[in-house]
């Protein structure tokens, strides 16, 4: 489990990334960290890309309905307008943001803020997703969480798309994706007709 680093010396910010496949508990972990900061009386702001409208547009909601109020923004530049006294910034679904996000969050960390980012590291094709590789490179702390492969029980690192659409961005639920380990992902639709 991730433990917050102690504050040493003068005030300085840092970047944390929580990554993994779909159904790996990324948003749960993001919410856990943000709620603990809020309970400690820290000023917290939560953002997500406007594209993710599968649930209420003003909330970060995990698959098991744990939730936090959030602000939907359509560009990472909007983060620069965060109130200056903000201490902790949460960002969910970071894979959908523009390539400027790593630069923006580094700017915010230099201003003393703690940035906690959750996102899919791989898209459904198994390719690094959007700004996530660069975010992983510039962050101080990385937590990779895993789902469990429903076919073999190993740790799942990939998000297998059950439907045929080829857009990289296809916001969906359990009927459109399933988490898979590397081997079961590579087996493709041979395994797609599992009994449910
Ligand atoms: Zn498997």
PDB file of C-alpha atoms and ligand atoms in Angstrom:
ATOM      1  CA  UNK A   1       0.000   0.000   0.000  1.00  0.00           C
ATOM      2  CA  UNK A   2       1.218   3.486  -0.811  1.00  0.00           C
ATOM      3  CA  UNK A   3       2.291   5.558   2.191  1.00  0.00           C
ATOM      4  CA  UNK A   4       2.660   9.294   1.845  1.00  0.00           C
ATOM      5  CA  UNK A   5       6.235  10.535   2.174  1.00  0.00           C
ATOM      6  CA  UNK A   6       6.925  12.744   5.166  1.00  0.00           C
ATOM      7  CA  UNK A   7       7.352  16.447   4.476  1.00  0.00           C
ATOM      8  CA  UNK A   8      11.020  17.293   4.825  1.00  0.00           C
ATOM      9  CA  UNK A   9      12.415  20.771   4.880  1.00  0.00           C
ATOM     10  CA  UNK A  10      10.634  23.438   2.948  1.00  0.00           C
ATOM     11  CA  UNK A  11       7.356  23.053   1.154  1.00  0.00           C
ATOM     12  CA  UNK A  12       7.655  21.220  -2.145  1.00  0.00           C
ATOM     13  CA  UNK A  13       5.289  19.284  -4.315  1.00  0.00           C
ATOM     14  CA  UNK A  14       5.492  15.949  -6.065  1.00  0.00           C
ATOM     15  CA  UNK A  15       3.699  13.721  -8.570  1.00  0.00           C
ATOM     16  CA  UNK A  16       2.195  10.274  -7.949  1.00  0.00           C
ATOM     17  CA  UNK A  17       0.837   8.040 -10.721  1.00  0.00           C
ATOM     18  CA  UNK A  18      -1.542   5.123 -10.206  1.00  0.00           C
ATOM     19  CA  UNK A  19      -1.753   3.025 -13.382  1.00  0.00           C
ATOM     20  CA  UNK A  20      -3.057  -0.337 -14.532  1.00  0.00           C
ATOM     21  CA  UNK A  21      -5.687  -2.036 -16.673  1.00  0.00           C
ATOM     22  CA  UNK A  22      -9.412  -1.586 -16.504  1.00  0.00           C
ATOM     23  CA  UNK A  23     -11.031  -2.987 -13.339  1.00  0.00           C
ATOM     24  CA  UNK A  24      -7.707  -2.853 -11.474  1.00  0.00           C
ATOM     25  CA  UNK A  25      -8.889  -0.414  -8.807  1.00  0.00           C
ATOM     26  CA  UNK A  26      -7.074   2.721 -10.019  1.00  0.00           C
ATOM     27  CA  UNK A  27      -9.905   5.079  -9.198  1.00  0.00           C
ATOM     28  CA  UNK A  28     -10.494   3.345  -5.852  1.00  0.00           C
ATOM     29  CA  UNK A  29      -6.873   3.987  -4.922  1.00  0.00           C
ATOM     30  CA  UNK A  30      -7.076   7.599  -6.117  1.00  0.00           C
ATOM     31  CA  UNK A  31     -10.190   8.178  -4.016  1.00  0.00           C
ATOM     32  CA  UNK A  32      -8.576   6.536  -0.982  1.00  0.00           C
ATOM     33  CA  UNK A  33      -5.609   8.902  -1.105  1.00  0.00           C
ATOM     34  CA  UNK A  34      -7.755  11.971  -1.725  1.00  0.00           C
ATOM     35  CA  UNK A  35     -10.194  11.193   1.062  1.00  0.00           C
ATOM     36  CA  UNK A  36      -7.373  10.740   3.565  1.00  0.00           C
ATOM     37  CA  UNK A  37      -5.887  14.088   2.551  1.00  0.00           C
ATOM     38  CA  UNK A  38      -9.277  15.738   2.927  1.00  0.00           C
ATOM     39  CA  UNK A  39      -9.813  14.183   6.357  1.00  0.00           C
ATOM     40  CA  UNK A  40      -6.463  15.693   7.339  1.00  0.00           C
ATOM     41  CA  UNK A  41      -7.884  19.112   6.476  1.00  0.00           C
ATOM     42  CA  UNK A  42      -5.876  19.592   3.290  1.00  0.00           C
ATOM     43  CA  UNK A  43      -7.375  21.575   0.424  1.00  0.00           C
ATOM     44  CA  UNK A  44      -8.110  19.061  -2.346  1.00  0.00           C
ATOM     45  CA  UNK A  45      -9.261  19.613  -5.946  1.00  0.00           C
ATOM     46  CA  UNK A  46     -10.273  16.761  -8.255  1.00  0.00           C
ATOM     47  CA  UNK A  47     -10.344  16.853 -12.051  1.00  0.00           C
ATOM     48  CA  UNK A  48     -11.179  14.546 -14.893  1.00  0.00           C
ATOM     49  CA  UNK A  49     -11.376  14.915 -18.671  1.00  0.00           C
ATOM     50  CA  UNK A  50     -14.725  15.966 -20.023  1.00  0.00           C
ATOM     51  CA  UNK A  51     -14.775  12.956 -22.353  1.00  0.00           C
ATOM     52  CA  UNK A  52     -15.499  10.545 -19.543  1.00  0.00           C
ATOM     53  CA  UNK A  53     -19.218  11.068 -19.098  1.00  0.00           C
ATOM     54  CA  UNK A  54     -20.245   7.517 -18.311  1.00  0.00           C
ATOM     55  CA  UNK A  55     -21.307   8.618 -14.841  1.00  0.00           C
ATOM     56  CA  UNK A  56     -22.260  11.972 -13.387  1.00  0.00           C
ATOM     57  CA  UNK A  57     -20.083  14.633 -15.041  1.00  0.00           C
ATOM     58  CA  UNK A  58     -19.156  16.297 -11.773  1.00  0.00           C
ATOM     59  CA  UNK A  59     -17.955  13.250  -9.886  1.00  0.00           C
ATOM     60  CA  UNK A  60     -15.096  10.795  -9.932  1.00  0.00           C
ATOM     61  CA  UNK A  61     -16.818   7.463  -9.456  1.00  0.00           C
ATOM     62  CA  UNK A  62     -15.169   4.082  -9.177  1.00  0.00           C
ATOM     63  CA  UNK A  63     -16.776   0.912 -10.493  1.00  0.00           C
ATOM     64  CA  UNK A  64     -18.126   0.104  -7.044  1.00  0.00           C
ATOM     65  CA  UNK A  65     -19.697   3.556  -6.697  1.00  0.00           C
ATOM     66  CA  UNK A  66     -17.214   5.141  -4.309  1.00  0.00           C
ATOM     67  CA  UNK A  67     -17.197   8.784  -5.388  1.00  0.00           C
ATOM     68  CA  UNK A  68     -15.729  12.271  -5.037  1.00  0.00           C
ATOM     69  CA  UNK A  69     -16.935  15.571  -6.451  1.00  0.00           C
ATOM     70  CA  UNK A  70     -14.759  16.540  -9.414  1.00  0.00           C
ATOM     71  CA  UNK A  71     -14.480  19.162 -12.127  1.00  0.00           C
ATOM     72  CA  UNK A  72     -14.627  18.055 -15.760  1.00  0.00           C
ATOM     73  CA  UNK A  73     -12.140  19.958 -17.948  1.00  0.00           C
ATOM     74  CA  UNK A  74     -11.480  19.682 -21.677  1.00  0.00           C
ATOM     75  CA  UNK A  75      -7.802  20.706 -21.645  1.00  0.00           C
ATOM     76  CA  UNK A  76      -4.907  20.161 -19.255  1.00  0.00           C
ATOM     77  CA  UNK A  77      -4.244  23.908 -19.397  1.00  0.00           C
ATOM     78  CA  UNK A  78      -7.355  24.441 -17.296  1.00  0.00           C
ATOM     79  CA  UNK A  79      -5.386  22.962 -14.378  1.00  0.00           C
ATOM     80  CA  UNK A  80      -3.283  26.127 -14.310  1.00  0.00           C
ATOM     81  CA  UNK A  81      -6.355  27.950 -12.966  1.00  0.00           C
ATOM     82  CA  UNK A  82      -6.458  25.834  -9.816  1.00  0.00           C
ATOM     83  CA  UNK A  83      -6.726  28.011  -6.674  1.00  0.00           C
ATOM     84  CA  UNK A  84      -3.216  28.869  -5.467  1.00  0.00           C
ATOM     85  CA  UNK A  85      -3.894  27.544  -1.961  1.00  0.00           C
ATOM     86  CA  UNK A  86      -4.721  24.035  -3.262  1.00  0.00           C
ATOM     87  CA  UNK A  87      -2.531  21.441  -1.573  1.00  0.00           C
ATOM     88  CA  UNK A  88      -3.580  18.220  -3.306  1.00  0.00           C
ATOM     89  CA  UNK A  89      -4.790  17.727  -6.898  1.00  0.00           C
ATOM     90  CA  UNK A  90      -6.409  14.483  -8.040  1.00  0.00           C
ATOM     91  CA  UNK A  91      -6.686  13.662 -11.752  1.00  0.00           C
ATOM     92  CA  UNK A  92      -8.653  10.640 -12.957  1.00  0.00           C
ATOM     93  CA  UNK A  93      -8.708   9.040 -16.431  1.00  0.00           C
ATOM     94  CA  UNK A  94      -5.471  10.865 -17.248  1.00  0.00           C
ATOM     95  CA  UNK A  95      -4.941   8.791 -20.398  1.00  0.00           C
ATOM     96  CA  UNK A  96      -7.599  10.887 -22.146  1.00  0.00           C
ATOM     97  CA  UNK A  97      -5.792  14.191 -21.597  1.00  0.00           C
ATOM     98  CA  UNK A  98      -3.671  16.048 -24.166  1.00  0.00           C
ATOM     99  CA  UNK A  99       0.152  15.697 -24.442  1.00  0.00           C
ATOM    100  CA  UNK A 100       0.669  18.871 -22.412  1.00  0.00           C
ATOM    101  CA  UNK A 101      -0.458  17.282 -19.154  1.00  0.00           C
ATOM    102  CA  UNK A 102       3.049  16.160 -18.013  1.00  0.00           C
ATOM    103  CA  UNK A 103       4.362  19.721 -18.406  1.00  0.00           C
ATOM    104  CA  UNK A 104       1.369  21.196 -16.590  1.00  0.00           C
ATOM    105  CA  UNK A 105       1.565  18.872 -13.586  1.00  0.00           C
ATOM    106  CA  UNK A 106       5.298  19.486 -13.229  1.00  0.00           C
ATOM    107  CA  UNK A 107       4.522  23.191 -13.083  1.00  0.00           C
ATOM    108  CA  UNK A 108       1.968  22.560 -10.342  1.00  0.00           C
ATOM    109  CA  UNK A 109       4.391  20.370  -8.375  1.00  0.00           C
ATOM    110  CA  UNK A 110       6.949  23.176  -8.517  1.00  0.00           C
ATOM    111  CA  UNK A 111       4.273  25.427  -7.011  1.00  0.00           C
ATOM    112  CA  UNK A 112       4.210  23.079  -4.017  1.00  0.00           C
ATOM    113  CA  UNK A 113       1.223  20.909  -4.839  1.00  0.00           C
ATOM    114  CA  UNK A 114       0.879  17.148  -4.460  1.00  0.00           C
ATOM    115  CA  UNK A 115      -0.509  15.712  -7.713  1.00  0.00           C
ATOM    116  CA  UNK A 116      -2.135  12.270  -7.717  1.00  0.00           C
ATOM    117  CA  UNK A 117      -2.885  10.911 -11.192  1.00  0.00           C
ATOM    118  CA  UNK A 118      -4.828   7.764 -12.110  1.00  0.00           C
ATOM    119  CA  UNK A 119      -5.002   6.376 -15.631  1.00  0.00           C
ATOM    120  CA  UNK A 120      -4.856   3.415 -17.998  1.00  0.00           C
ATOM    121  CA  UNK A 121      -1.255   2.717 -18.945  1.00  0.00           C
ATOM    122  CA  UNK A 122      -2.204   0.640 -22.017  1.00  0.00           C
ATOM    123  CA  UNK A 123      -5.016   1.078 -24.516  1.00  0.00           C
ATOM    124  CA  UNK A 124      -7.071  -1.851 -25.817  1.00  0.00           C
ATOM    125  CA  UNK A 125      -4.402  -2.571 -28.469  1.00  0.00           C
ATOM    126  CA  UNK A 126      -1.783  -2.987 -25.758  1.00  0.00           C
ATOM    127  CA  UNK A 127      -0.091   0.315 -26.710  1.00  0.00           C
ATOM    128  CA  UNK A 128       0.964   2.998 -24.180  1.00  0.00           C
ATOM    129  CA  UNK A 129      -1.989   5.315 -23.743  1.00  0.00           C
ATOM    130  CA  UNK A 130      -1.845   9.078 -24.420  1.00  0.00           C
ATOM    131  CA  UNK A 131       0.272  11.083 -21.953  1.00  0.00           C
ATOM    132  CA  UNK A 132       0.669   8.175 -19.499  1.00  0.00           C
ATOM    133  CA  UNK A 133       4.240   7.138 -20.507  1.00  0.00           C
ATOM    134  CA  UNK A 134       5.502  10.696 -20.034  1.00  0.00           C
ATOM    135  CA  UNK A 135       3.607  11.050 -16.755  1.00  0.00           C
ATOM    136  CA  UNK A 136       5.254   7.875 -15.470  1.00  0.00           C
ATOM    137  CA  UNK A 137       8.645   9.267 -16.440  1.00  0.00           C
ATOM    138  CA  UNK A 138       8.248  12.580 -14.610  1.00  0.00           C
ATOM    139  CA  UNK A 139       6.543  11.295 -11.456  1.00  0.00           C
ATOM    140  CA  UNK A 140       8.227  10.659  -8.115  1.00  0.00           C
ATOM    141  CA  UNK A 141       6.011   7.719  -7.148  1.00  0.00           C
ATOM    142  CA  UNK A 142       4.393   5.031  -9.309  1.00  0.00           C
ATOM    143  CA  UNK A 143       1.850   2.452  -8.201  1.00  0.00           C
ATOM    144  CA  UNK A 144       0.873  -0.199 -10.728  1.00  0.00           C
ATOM    145  CA  UNK A 145      -2.340  -1.953  -9.755  1.00  0.00           C
ATOM    146  CA  UNK A 146      -3.681  -5.115 -11.360  1.00  0.00           C
ATOM    147  CA  UNK A 147      -7.011  -6.709 -12.051  1.00  0.00           C
ATOM    148  CA  UNK A 148      -7.360 -10.487 -12.066  1.00  0.00           C
ATOM    149  CA  UNK A 149      -7.618 -12.327 -15.382  1.00  0.00           C
ATOM    150  CA  UNK A 150     -11.057 -14.020 -15.488  1.00  0.00           C
ATOM    151  CA  UNK A 151      -9.692 -16.812 -17.715  1.00  0.00           C
ATOM    152  CA  UNK A 152      -6.714 -18.036 -15.704  1.00  0.00           C
ATOM    153  CA  UNK A 153      -6.572 -16.136 -12.413  1.00  0.00           C
ATOM    154  CA  UNK A 154      -3.178 -14.524 -13.056  1.00  0.00           C
ATOM    155  CA  UNK A 155      -2.640 -10.800 -12.641  1.00  0.00           C
ATOM    156  CA  UNK A 156      -4.231  -8.843 -15.476  1.00  0.00           C
ATOM    157  CA  UNK A 157      -2.200  -6.083 -17.121  1.00  0.00           C
ATOM    158  CA  UNK A 158      -4.206  -5.610 -20.330  1.00  0.00           C
ATOM    159  CA  UNK A 159      -7.694  -4.363 -21.178  1.00  0.00           C
ATOM    160  CA  UNK A 160      -9.247  -6.618 -23.811  1.00  0.00           C
ATOM    161  CA  UNK A 161     -12.006  -5.060 -25.898  1.00  0.00           C
ATOM    162  CA  UNK A 162     -14.865  -7.459 -26.446  1.00  0.00           C
ATOM    163  CA  UNK A 163     -16.561  -5.351 -29.131  1.00  0.00           C
ATOM    164  CA  UNK A 164     -15.301  -4.579 -32.637  1.00  0.00           C
ATOM    165  CA  UNK A 165     -15.015  -0.768 -32.600  1.00  0.00           C
ATOM    166  CA  UNK A 166     -11.518   0.481 -33.443  1.00  0.00           C
ATOM    167  CA  UNK A 167     -11.536   3.941 -31.827  1.00  0.00           C
ATOM    168  CA  UNK A 168      -8.839   4.297 -29.177  1.00  0.00           C
ATOM    169  CA  UNK A 169     -11.345   6.097 -26.985  1.00  0.00           C
ATOM    170  CA  UNK A 170     -14.340   3.927 -26.266  1.00  0.00           C
ATOM    171  CA  UNK A 171     -15.688   4.592 -22.838  1.00  0.00           C
ATOM    172  CA  UNK A 172     -17.355   1.532 -21.594  1.00  0.00           C
ATOM    173  CA  UNK A 173     -18.291  -0.913 -18.974  1.00  0.00           C
ATOM    174  CA  UNK A 174     -17.931  -4.542 -18.231  1.00  0.00           C
ATOM    175  CA  UNK A 175     -19.808  -5.633 -21.348  1.00  0.00           C
ATOM    176  CA  UNK A 176     -17.211  -3.961 -23.593  1.00  0.00           C
ATOM    177  CA  UNK A 177     -13.923  -4.785 -21.905  1.00  0.00           C
ATOM    178  CA  UNK A 178     -12.419  -7.388 -19.682  1.00  0.00           C
ATOM    179  CA  UNK A 179      -9.069  -7.418 -17.896  1.00  0.00           C
ATOM    180  CA  UNK A 180      -6.637 -10.084 -19.106  1.00  0.00           C
ATOM    181  CA  UNK A 181      -3.154 -11.304 -18.335  1.00  0.00           C
ATOM    182  CA  UNK A 182      -0.540 -11.044 -21.066  1.00  0.00           C
ATOM    183  CA  UNK A 183      -1.073 -14.590 -22.349  1.00  0.00           C
ATOM    184  CA  UNK A 184      -4.871 -14.516 -22.426  1.00  0.00           C
ATOM    185  CA  UNK A 185      -4.763 -11.076 -24.034  1.00  0.00           C
ATOM    186  CA  UNK A 186      -2.542 -12.473 -26.806  1.00  0.00           C
ATOM    187  CA  UNK A 187      -5.012 -15.308 -27.389  1.00  0.00           C
ATOM    188  CA  UNK A 188      -7.573 -12.710 -28.448  1.00  0.00           C
ATOM    189  CA  UNK A 189     -11.100 -13.680 -29.322  1.00  0.00           C
ATOM    190  CA  UNK A 190     -10.423 -17.405 -28.955  1.00  0.00           C
ATOM    191  CA  UNK A 191     -11.327 -16.698 -25.352  1.00  0.00           C
ATOM    192  CA  UNK A 192     -14.046 -14.126 -26.029  1.00  0.00           C
ATOM    193  CA  UNK A 193     -16.946 -16.524 -25.763  1.00  0.00           C
ATOM    194  CA  UNK A 194     -16.560 -17.388 -22.143  1.00  0.00           C
ATOM    195  CA  UNK A 195     -19.762 -18.415 -20.367  1.00  0.00           C
ATOM    196  CA  UNK A 196     -20.987 -15.714 -18.040  1.00  0.00           C
TER     197      UNK A 196
HETATM  198 ZN1  LIG B   1      -5.067 -15.072 -18.162  1.00  0.00          ZN
END
